[in-house]
């Protein structure tokens, strides 16, 4: 009997030791830190291979993803994309290069401009210090299209500086109000603010272009003597000039404008609502928190969560209830609501509960768009430890998930290196 027990022990004990060892090794592998450089290399390979050899849908997707990347990581991908066989991909890649305004892209953008007039390309080239685009600008100044002519006039002032004054004065008598306004803008930037003397006349114009242009002049040159005119627009104008006038007054810390903004928060069109919220966030106005709490009872779930997110952004420590409500949006039955809530959380990088919720809830979401949004947001607010959590998604079966995770990993590494 004793020998049988000994034989049993001689067999089972080694097996148990092997089993425990395998569990410990497995546990160590799961908790081991991922080498950031190796993760970055893997991420770059995923994106580079996709943009070079992937199908058209993949190449489009990666070019789109570059808009959320750091410039140093995005440029090598865009350098490949601008030679793509699909013209739409090339066009999008050029727009991304314009967005980054990187000096290394100047020659590429200049070649794209050629001999034509394109205000977006020219404006970028002016900022990048191009010195061979005068003919392109003058082509726009001769255009029969008022908007092209107006944009060209404004850019001519930027490009030529004081040497532009003589030619700019010709356009003060242009038939189109938008052109006259841009000429005034350009000349005033060069130091001649006497051209702003007829703003009152422009404000009384029946044309929305003239009124909007006058309001922009008031904003740029801080002409507070037109405060009452702006307040009238903010209260009674039925166009987007109203929102612009309100924004200017609010930035001036005008008390009547703040009260008007409070009224509009609970009684305005949805497409204007987010502009109002942006005003409050930019000003970081704690005086608006009570009004934002009222908005949390809106019939629209997106408005409720947007106002909660803004409250948390303004005063996180004193509004834990708003944070709890916001995070509850990650469990909404509507995938679109979950996705938008998670996207908005990227604006809350200093709230620990947010990252924890993303890791514990968002990354387990079965809806692809919600999972992508979670990975992307973690790329914006995570730190080096987040790479351990994102690394498995670099091996996901779905390319969209792999590519999104690749961008997130590279964003974290770039941000950590710059800090």
Protein backbone atom coordinates (compact mmCIF):
# COMPACT_ATOMS: atom_id res chain seq x y z
CA UNK A 1 0.00 0.00 0.00
CA UNK A 2 2.81 2.33 0.94
CA UNK A 3 4.61 1.63 -2.35
CA UNK A 4 1.43 2.49 -4.27
CA UNK A 5 1.21 5.84 -2.53
CA UNK A 6 4.84 6.53 -3.29
CA UNK A 7 4.32 5.68 -6.95
CA UNK A 8 1.26 7.99 -7.07
CA UNK A 9 3.24 10.82 -5.49
CA UNK A 10 6.16 10.26 -7.84
CA UNK A 11 3.81 10.76 -10.79
CA UNK A 12 1.41 13.45 -9.61
CA UNK A 13 3.84 15.83 -7.91
CA UNK A 14 5.98 16.46 -11.02
CA UNK A 15 2.79 16.95 -13.04
CA UNK A 16 1.49 19.50 -10.53
CA UNK A 17 4.83 21.30 -10.56
CA UNK A 18 4.73 21.53 -14.36
CA UNK A 19 1.15 22.75 -14.24
CA UNK A 20 1.92 25.45 -11.66
CA UNK A 21 4.99 26.51 -13.58
CA UNK A 22 2.98 26.87 -16.78
CA UNK A 23 0.39 28.98 -14.94
CA UNK A 24 3.08 31.22 -13.47
CA UNK A 25 4.81 31.62 -16.83
CA UNK A 26 1.52 32.36 -18.53
CA UNK A 27 0.70 34.94 -15.86
CA UNK A 28 4.08 36.57 -16.25
CA UNK A 29 3.64 36.74 -20.01
CA UNK A 30 0.25 38.39 -19.66
CA UNK A 31 1.45 40.99 -17.18
CA UNK A 32 4.86 41.62 -18.77
CA UNK A 33 5.42 45.11 -20.09
CA UNK A 34 5.43 45.53 -23.83
CA UNK A 35 8.61 47.04 -25.27
CA UNK A 36 7.42 50.47 -26.55
CA UNK A 37 9.98 50.50 -29.38
CA UNK A 38 8.88 47.07 -30.55
CA UNK A 39 5.23 48.12 -30.34
CA UNK A 40 6.03 51.27 -32.33
CA UNK A 41 7.86 49.25 -34.97
CA UNK A 42 4.91 46.87 -35.28
CA UNK A 43 2.50 49.80 -35.52
CA UNK A 44 4.54 51.49 -38.26
CA UNK A 45 4.70 48.25 -40.24
CA UNK A 46 0.93 47.81 -40.06
CA UNK A 47 0.32 51.32 -41.40
CA UNK A 48 3.15 51.31 -43.94
CA UNK A 49 2.19 47.94 -45.42
CA UNK A 50 -1.44 48.99 -45.57
CA UNK A 51 -0.77 52.28 -47.36
CA UNK A 52 1.61 50.61 -49.83
CA UNK A 53 -0.08 47.34 -50.74
CA UNK A 54 -3.54 47.37 -49.19
CA UNK A 55 -6.77 47.56 -51.21
CA UNK A 56 -8.20 50.98 -51.99
CA UNK A 57 -10.48 50.97 -48.93
CA UNK A 58 -7.48 50.27 -46.67
CA UNK A 59 -5.37 53.01 -48.22
CA UNK A 60 -8.22 55.50 -47.84
CA UNK A 61 -8.70 54.47 -44.23
CA UNK A 62 -5.03 54.98 -43.32
CA UNK A 63 -4.87 58.39 -45.01
CA UNK A 64 -7.94 59.36 -43.01
CA UNK A 65 -6.31 58.13 -39.78
CA UNK A 66 -3.28 60.39 -40.33
CA UNK A 67 -5.41 63.37 -39.33
CA UNK A 68 -5.25 62.17 -35.71
CA UNK A 69 -1.51 61.38 -35.78
CA UNK A 70 1.54 63.36 -34.78
CA UNK A 71 3.14 65.02 -37.78
CA UNK A 72 6.41 63.04 -37.62
CA UNK A 73 4.53 59.75 -37.85
CA UNK A 74 1.97 60.92 -40.41
CA UNK A 75 4.33 62.46 -43.00
CA UNK A 76 6.03 59.22 -44.10
CA UNK A 77 2.62 57.70 -44.79
CA UNK A 78 1.41 60.77 -46.67
CA UNK A 79 4.61 60.83 -48.74
CA UNK A 80 3.58 57.38 -50.00
CA UNK A 81 -0.09 58.31 -50.44
CA UNK A 82 0.58 61.33 -52.67
CA UNK A 83 1.86 58.90 -55.31
CA UNK A 84 -1.17 56.61 -55.04
CA UNK A 85 -2.78 55.41 -58.26
CA UNK A 86 -6.19 56.66 -57.08
CA UNK A 87 -6.64 60.40 -57.55
CA UNK A 88 -9.07 60.69 -54.63
CA UNK A 89 -6.49 59.26 -52.25
CA UNK A 90 -3.88 61.68 -53.58
CA UNK A 91 -6.31 64.58 -53.15
CA UNK A 92 -7.04 63.61 -49.54
CA UNK A 93 -3.32 63.15 -48.80
CA UNK A 94 -2.60 66.65 -50.12
CA UNK A 95 -5.29 68.05 -47.81
CA UNK A 96 -3.68 66.27 -44.87
CA UNK A 97 -0.30 67.79 -45.79
CA UNK A 98 -1.93 71.22 -45.86
CA UNK A 99 -3.44 70.53 -42.44
CA UNK A 100 -0.02 69.77 -40.92
CA UNK A 101 1.65 72.87 -42.40
CA UNK A 102 5.00 71.13 -42.26
CA UNK A 103 7.89 72.91 -44.05
CA UNK A 104 9.05 69.64 -45.60
CA UNK A 105 5.79 69.56 -47.59
CA UNK A 106 6.30 72.94 -49.27
CA UNK A 107 7.62 71.56 -52.59
CA UNK A 108 4.85 68.97 -52.79
CA UNK A 109 2.15 71.59 -52.21
CA UNK A 110 3.82 73.97 -54.67
CA UNK A 111 3.80 71.30 -57.37
CA UNK A 112 0.14 70.63 -56.67
CA UNK A 113 -0.68 74.33 -57.11
CA UNK A 114 1.07 74.58 -60.48
CA UNK A 115 -0.01 77.69 -62.35
CA UNK A 116 -3.53 77.76 -60.95
CA UNK A 117 -5.31 79.58 -58.15
CA UNK A 118 -6.29 77.59 -55.07
CA UNK A 119 -6.78 79.69 -51.95
CA UNK A 120 -6.14 76.83 -49.53
CA UNK A 121 -2.87 75.81 -51.18
CA UNK A 122 -1.70 79.41 -51.54
CA UNK A 123 -2.52 80.32 -47.96
CA UNK A 124 -0.50 77.33 -46.76
CA UNK A 125 2.42 78.21 -49.01
CA UNK A 126 2.45 81.78 -47.67
CA UNK A 127 2.74 80.41 -44.14
CA UNK A 128 5.53 78.08 -45.27
CA UNK A 129 7.46 81.02 -46.72
CA UNK A 130 7.05 80.36 -50.46
CA UNK A 131 8.41 83.20 -52.60
CA UNK A 132 7.22 82.21 -56.08
CA UNK A 133 3.43 82.42 -55.96
CA UNK A 134 2.70 86.07 -56.85
CA UNK A 135 1.40 85.15 -60.31
CA UNK A 136 -0.97 82.60 -58.78
CA UNK A 137 -2.37 85.20 -56.38
CA UNK A 138 -2.78 87.80 -59.10
CA UNK A 139 -4.64 85.23 -61.18
CA UNK A 140 -7.16 85.02 -58.34
CA UNK A 141 -7.36 88.80 -58.11
CA UNK A 142 -8.44 88.88 -61.77
CA UNK A 143 -11.06 86.18 -61.26
CA UNK A 144 -14.68 86.88 -62.19
CA UNK A 145 -15.75 84.88 -59.12
CA UNK A 146 -16.20 87.34 -56.20
CA UNK A 147 -15.13 84.86 -53.51
CA UNK A 148 -11.91 83.93 -55.33
CA UNK A 149 -11.16 87.60 -55.93
CA UNK A 150 -11.78 88.45 -52.27
CA UNK A 151 -9.57 85.63 -50.97
CA UNK A 152 -6.81 86.56 -53.39
CA UNK A 153 -6.92 90.21 -52.30
CA UNK A 154 -6.56 89.23 -48.65
CA UNK A 155 -3.68 86.84 -49.42
CA UNK A 156 -1.91 89.43 -51.55
CA UNK A 157 -1.64 91.64 -48.47
CA UNK A 158 -0.15 88.76 -46.47
CA UNK A 159 2.27 87.86 -49.24
CA UNK A 160 3.53 91.31 -50.27
CA UNK A 161 3.30 93.20 -47.02
CA UNK A 162 3.62 96.98 -47.33
CA UNK A 163 4.38 96.53 -51.01
CA UNK A 164 0.77 95.51 -51.55
CA UNK A 165 -0.89 98.76 -50.47
CA UNK A 166 -1.17 100.49 -53.84
CA UNK A 167 -2.79 97.54 -55.56
CA UNK A 168 -5.06 96.77 -52.59
CA UNK A 169 -6.59 100.27 -52.68
CA UNK A 170 -7.95 99.54 -56.16
CA UNK A 171 -10.21 96.89 -54.63
CA UNK A 172 -11.75 99.27 -52.10
CA UNK A 173 -14.07 100.26 -54.97
CA UNK A 174 -14.87 96.73 -56.16
CA UNK A 175 -18.51 96.03 -57.07
CA UNK A 176 -18.73 93.18 -54.56
CA UNK A 177 -18.98 93.86 -50.81
CA UNK A 178 -16.93 90.79 -49.88
CA UNK A 179 -14.03 92.00 -52.02
CA UNK A 180 -14.16 95.50 -50.53
CA UNK A 181 -14.19 94.04 -47.02
CA UNK A 182 -11.17 91.84 -47.69
CA UNK A 183 -9.29 94.83 -49.11
CA UNK A 184 -10.09 96.79 -45.93
CA UNK A 185 -8.93 93.84 -43.83
CA UNK A 186 -5.64 93.57 -45.69
CA UNK A 187 -4.94 97.31 -45.49
CA UNK A 188 -5.86 97.52 -41.81
CA UNK A 189 -3.46 94.66 -41.06
CA UNK A 190 -0.77 96.70 -42.76
CA UNK A 191 -1.49 99.60 -40.41
CA UNK A 192 -4.06 101.73 -42.20
CA UNK A 193 -7.10 101.50 -39.91
CA UNK A 194 -8.66 104.56 -41.51
CA UNK A 195 -10.28 102.16 -44.00
CA UNK A 196 -12.46 100.84 -41.16
CA UNK A 197 -14.41 104.08 -40.89
CA UNK A 198 -17.53 102.88 -42.74
CA UNK A 199 -18.18 99.72 -40.71
CA UNK A 200 -21.45 101.17 -39.43
CA UNK A 201 -22.70 101.37 -43.02
CA UNK A 202 -21.74 97.76 -43.64
CA UNK A 203 -23.54 96.66 -40.46
CA UNK A 204 -26.76 98.22 -41.73
CA UNK A 205 -26.50 96.51 -45.11
CA UNK A 206 -29.28 94.20 -46.27
CA UNK A 207 -26.65 91.75 -47.52
CA UNK A 208 -25.56 89.04 -45.13
CA UNK A 209 -22.06 88.99 -46.65
CA UNK A 210 -21.53 92.66 -45.84
CA UNK A 211 -22.86 92.26 -42.29
CA UNK A 212 -20.80 89.14 -41.64
CA UNK A 213 -17.69 90.81 -43.02
CA UNK A 214 -18.19 93.87 -40.84
CA UNK A 215 -18.59 91.67 -37.75
CA UNK A 216 -15.33 89.90 -38.58
CA UNK A 217 -13.56 93.25 -38.83
CA UNK A 218 -14.94 94.25 -35.43
CA UNK A 219 -13.63 91.00 -34.00
CA UNK A 220 -10.16 91.11 -35.54
CA UNK A 221 -9.47 94.74 -34.67
CA UNK A 222 -11.25 94.65 -31.29
CA UNK A 223 -13.56 97.55 -32.13
CA UNK A 224 -15.52 97.71 -28.89
CA UNK A 225 -17.27 100.90 -29.94
CA UNK A 226 -19.62 98.65 -31.94
CA UNK A 227 -20.67 96.68 -28.88
CA UNK A 228 -24.32 97.77 -29.10
CA UNK A 229 -24.50 96.83 -32.78
CA UNK A 230 -23.22 93.36 -31.97
CA UNK A 231 -25.73 92.95 -29.17
CA UNK A 232 -28.54 93.86 -31.57
CA UNK A 233 -27.33 91.21 -34.01
CA UNK A 234 -26.96 88.63 -31.24
CA UNK A 235 -30.54 89.19 -30.13
CA UNK A 236 -32.40 89.68 -33.38
CA UNK A 237 -30.45 88.56 -36.44
CA UNK A 238 -31.84 85.33 -37.92
CA UNK A 239 -28.61 84.25 -39.62
CA UNK A 240 -25.28 82.86 -38.42
CA UNK A 241 -24.17 86.47 -37.92
CA UNK A 242 -26.13 86.27 -34.66
CA UNK A 243 -23.93 83.47 -33.27
CA UNK A 244 -20.75 85.23 -34.36
CA UNK A 245 -21.81 88.48 -32.71
CA UNK A 246 -22.67 86.62 -29.52
CA UNK A 247 -19.30 84.84 -29.53
CA UNK A 248 -17.40 88.12 -29.79
CA UNK A 249 -19.36 89.78 -26.99
CA UNK A 250 -18.98 86.73 -24.78
CA UNK A 251 -15.21 86.73 -25.32
CA UNK A 252 -15.29 90.39 -24.30
CA UNK A 253 -16.87 89.18 -21.02
CA UNK A 254 -20.05 91.16 -21.66
CA UNK A 255 -22.64 90.43 -18.95
CA UNK A 256 -25.65 90.85 -21.24
CA UNK A 257 -24.07 88.46 -23.72
CA UNK A 258 -23.61 85.85 -20.99
CA UNK A 259 -27.28 86.11 -20.00
CA UNK A 260 -28.30 85.83 -23.64
CA UNK A 261 -26.12 82.76 -24.00
CA UNK A 262 -27.86 81.15 -21.04
CA UNK A 263 -31.23 81.72 -22.73
CA UNK A 264 -30.03 80.29 -26.03
CA UNK A 265 -28.64 77.15 -24.40
CA UNK A 266 -32.15 75.98 -23.57
CA UNK A 267 -33.91 77.45 -26.60
CA UNK A 268 -31.95 77.11 -29.81
CA UNK A 269 -31.51 74.89 -32.84
CA UNK A 270 -29.39 71.75 -32.39
CA UNK A 271 -26.84 72.73 -35.03
CA UNK A 272 -26.12 75.96 -33.11
CA UNK A 273 -25.99 74.25 -29.70
CA UNK A 274 -22.51 72.82 -30.11
CA UNK A 275 -21.14 76.21 -31.18
CA UNK A 276 -22.48 77.63 -27.92
CA UNK A 277 -20.89 74.84 -25.90
CA UNK A 278 -17.60 75.46 -27.67
CA UNK A 279 -17.75 79.14 -26.66
CA UNK A 280 -18.17 78.18 -23.01
CA UNK A 281 -15.37 75.64 -23.11
CA UNK A 282 -12.96 78.04 -24.77
CA UNK A 283 -13.65 80.67 -22.12
CA UNK A 284 -13.57 78.06 -19.33
CA UNK A 285 -16.52 79.86 -17.80
CA UNK A 286 -17.50 78.42 -14.40
CA UNK A 287 -20.43 80.86 -14.27
CA UNK A 288 -22.19 78.73 -16.90
CA UNK A 289 -22.23 75.48 -14.93
CA UNK A 290 -25.76 75.95 -13.56
CA UNK A 291 -27.09 76.51 -17.08
CA UNK A 292 -25.23 73.44 -18.33
CA UNK A 293 -26.84 71.37 -15.58
CA UNK A 294 -30.25 72.44 -16.90
CA UNK A 295 -29.19 71.28 -20.36
CA UNK A 296 -28.53 67.83 -18.89
CA UNK A 297 -32.32 67.36 -18.90
CA UNK A 298 -32.48 67.87 -22.68
CA UNK A 299 -34.56 65.46 -24.75
CA UNK A 300 -31.48 64.73 -26.85
CA UNK A 301 -29.09 62.20 -25.26
CA UNK A 302 -26.11 63.66 -27.13
CA UNK A 303 -26.86 67.13 -25.73
CA UNK A 304 -27.18 65.67 -22.23
CA UNK A 305 -23.82 63.94 -22.44
CA UNK A 306 -22.17 66.89 -24.17
CA UNK A 307 -23.22 69.23 -21.37
CA UNK A 308 -22.10 66.73 -18.72
CA UNK A 309 -18.71 66.36 -20.40
CA UNK A 310 -18.29 70.15 -20.44
CA UNK A 311 -19.23 70.43 -16.74
CA UNK A 312 -16.59 67.83 -15.90
CA UNK A 313 -14.06 69.67 -18.04
CA UNK A 314 -14.80 72.96 -16.27
CA UNK A 315 -14.92 71.72 -12.66
CA UNK A 316 -14.33 68.01 -12.27
CA UNK A 317 -13.75 67.92 -8.50
CA UNK A 318 -17.07 69.57 -7.58
CA UNK A 319 -19.27 67.77 -10.10
CA UNK A 320 -18.81 64.06 -9.56
CA UNK A 321 -22.46 63.45 -10.37
CA UNK A 322 -21.92 64.85 -13.87
CA UNK A 323 -18.92 62.54 -14.32
CA UNK A 324 -20.96 59.52 -13.25
CA UNK A 325 -23.73 60.48 -15.64
CA UNK A 326 -21.25 60.98 -18.48
CA UNK A 327 -19.61 57.60 -17.95
CA UNK A 328 -23.04 55.95 -17.85
CA UNK A 329 -23.31 56.93 -21.51
CA UNK A 330 -20.78 54.21 -22.29
CA UNK A 331 -23.51 51.69 -21.41
CA UNK A 332 -26.26 53.25 -23.54
CA UNK A 333 -28.31 50.82 -25.62
CA UNK A 334 -27.59 52.96 -28.70
CA UNK A 335 -24.13 52.27 -30.21
CA UNK A 336 -23.98 55.73 -31.75
CA UNK A 337 -24.44 57.35 -28.35
CA UNK A 338 -21.74 55.14 -26.81
CA UNK A 339 -19.39 56.03 -29.66
CA UNK A 340 -19.93 59.79 -29.37
CA UNK A 341 -19.59 59.76 -25.59
CA UNK A 342 -16.29 57.89 -25.87
CA UNK A 343 -14.99 60.27 -28.54
CA UNK A 344 -15.81 63.22 -26.26
CA UNK A 345 -13.79 61.68 -23.41
CA UNK A 346 -10.60 62.50 -25.29
CA UNK A 347 -11.11 66.05 -23.96
CA UNK A 348 -10.71 64.81 -20.38
CA UNK A 349 -7.09 63.63 -20.18
CA UNK A 350 -6.65 64.34 -16.47
CA UNK A 351 -9.60 62.38 -15.07
CA UNK A 352 -8.42 58.91 -13.90
CA UNK A 353 -11.93 57.44 -13.85
CA UNK A 354 -12.24 58.12 -17.57
CA UNK A 355 -9.26 56.03 -18.57
CA UNK A 356 -10.32 53.24 -16.23
CA UNK A 357 -13.81 53.19 -17.75
CA UNK A 358 -12.39 53.10 -21.26
CA UNK A 359 -10.11 50.18 -20.40
CA UNK A 360 -12.66 48.20 -18.41
CA UNK A 361 -15.82 48.93 -20.41
CA UNK A 362 -15.04 50.49 -23.78
CA UNK A 363 -12.47 47.90 -24.86
CA UNK A 364 -15.00 45.14 -24.20
CA UNK A 365 -17.70 46.70 -26.38
CA UNK A 366 -18.77 44.34 -29.17
CA UNK A 367 -19.67 47.11 -31.62
CA UNK A 368 -16.71 47.78 -33.98
CA UNK A 369 -17.22 51.55 -34.13
CA UNK A 370 -17.41 51.83 -30.36
CA UNK A 371 -14.28 49.71 -29.97
CA UNK A 372 -12.43 51.86 -32.53
CA UNK A 373 -13.50 55.03 -30.71
CA UNK A 374 -12.25 53.59 -27.42
CA UNK A 375 -8.85 52.65 -28.83
CA UNK A 376 -8.50 56.05 -30.50
CA UNK A 377 -9.44 57.93 -27.33
CA UNK A 378 -6.99 55.89 -25.25
CA UNK A 379 -4.34 56.90 -27.77
CA UNK A 380 -5.07 60.53 -26.91
CA UNK A 381 -5.23 60.28 -23.12
CA UNK A 382 -3.23 57.15 -22.26
CA UNK A 383 0.35 56.80 -21.09
CA UNK A 384 3.06 54.19 -21.63
CA UNK A 385 1.23 51.66 -19.46
CA UNK A 386 -1.74 51.91 -21.83
CA UNK A 387 0.41 50.39 -24.58
CA UNK A 388 0.31 47.06 -22.69
CA UNK A 389 -3.48 47.11 -22.94
CA UNK A 390 -3.55 48.17 -26.60
CA UNK A 391 -0.81 45.83 -27.82
CA UNK A 392 -3.12 42.80 -28.34
CA UNK A 393 -5.23 44.85 -30.75
CA UNK A 394 -2.19 45.17 -33.04
CA UNK A 395 -2.87 41.48 -33.83
CA UNK A 396 -6.65 41.79 -34.25
CA UNK A 397 -8.28 39.96 -37.16
CA UNK A 398 -9.87 43.21 -38.39
CA UNK A 399 -7.50 45.58 -40.20
CA UNK A 400 -9.50 48.65 -39.10
CA UNK A 401 -8.92 47.70 -35.47
CA UNK A 402 -5.23 46.94 -36.06
CA UNK A 403 -4.68 50.26 -37.83
CA UNK A 404 -6.58 52.24 -35.19
CA UNK A 405 -4.52 50.56 -32.46
CA UNK A 406 -1.32 51.29 -34.41
CA UNK A 407 -2.15 55.01 -34.53
CA UNK A 408 -3.06 55.02 -30.83
CA UNK A 409 0.25 53.37 -29.85
CA UNK A 410 2.28 55.81 -31.95
CA UNK A 411 0.36 58.78 -30.54
CA UNK A 412 1.09 57.73 -26.96
CA UNK A 413 4.78 57.22 -27.65
CA UNK A 414 5.10 60.54 -29.51
CA UNK A 415 3.34 62.42 -26.74
CA UNK A 416 5.37 60.81 -23.96
CA UNK A 417 8.63 61.61 -25.75
CA UNK A 418 7.69 65.25 -26.16
CA UNK A 419 6.80 65.74 -22.48
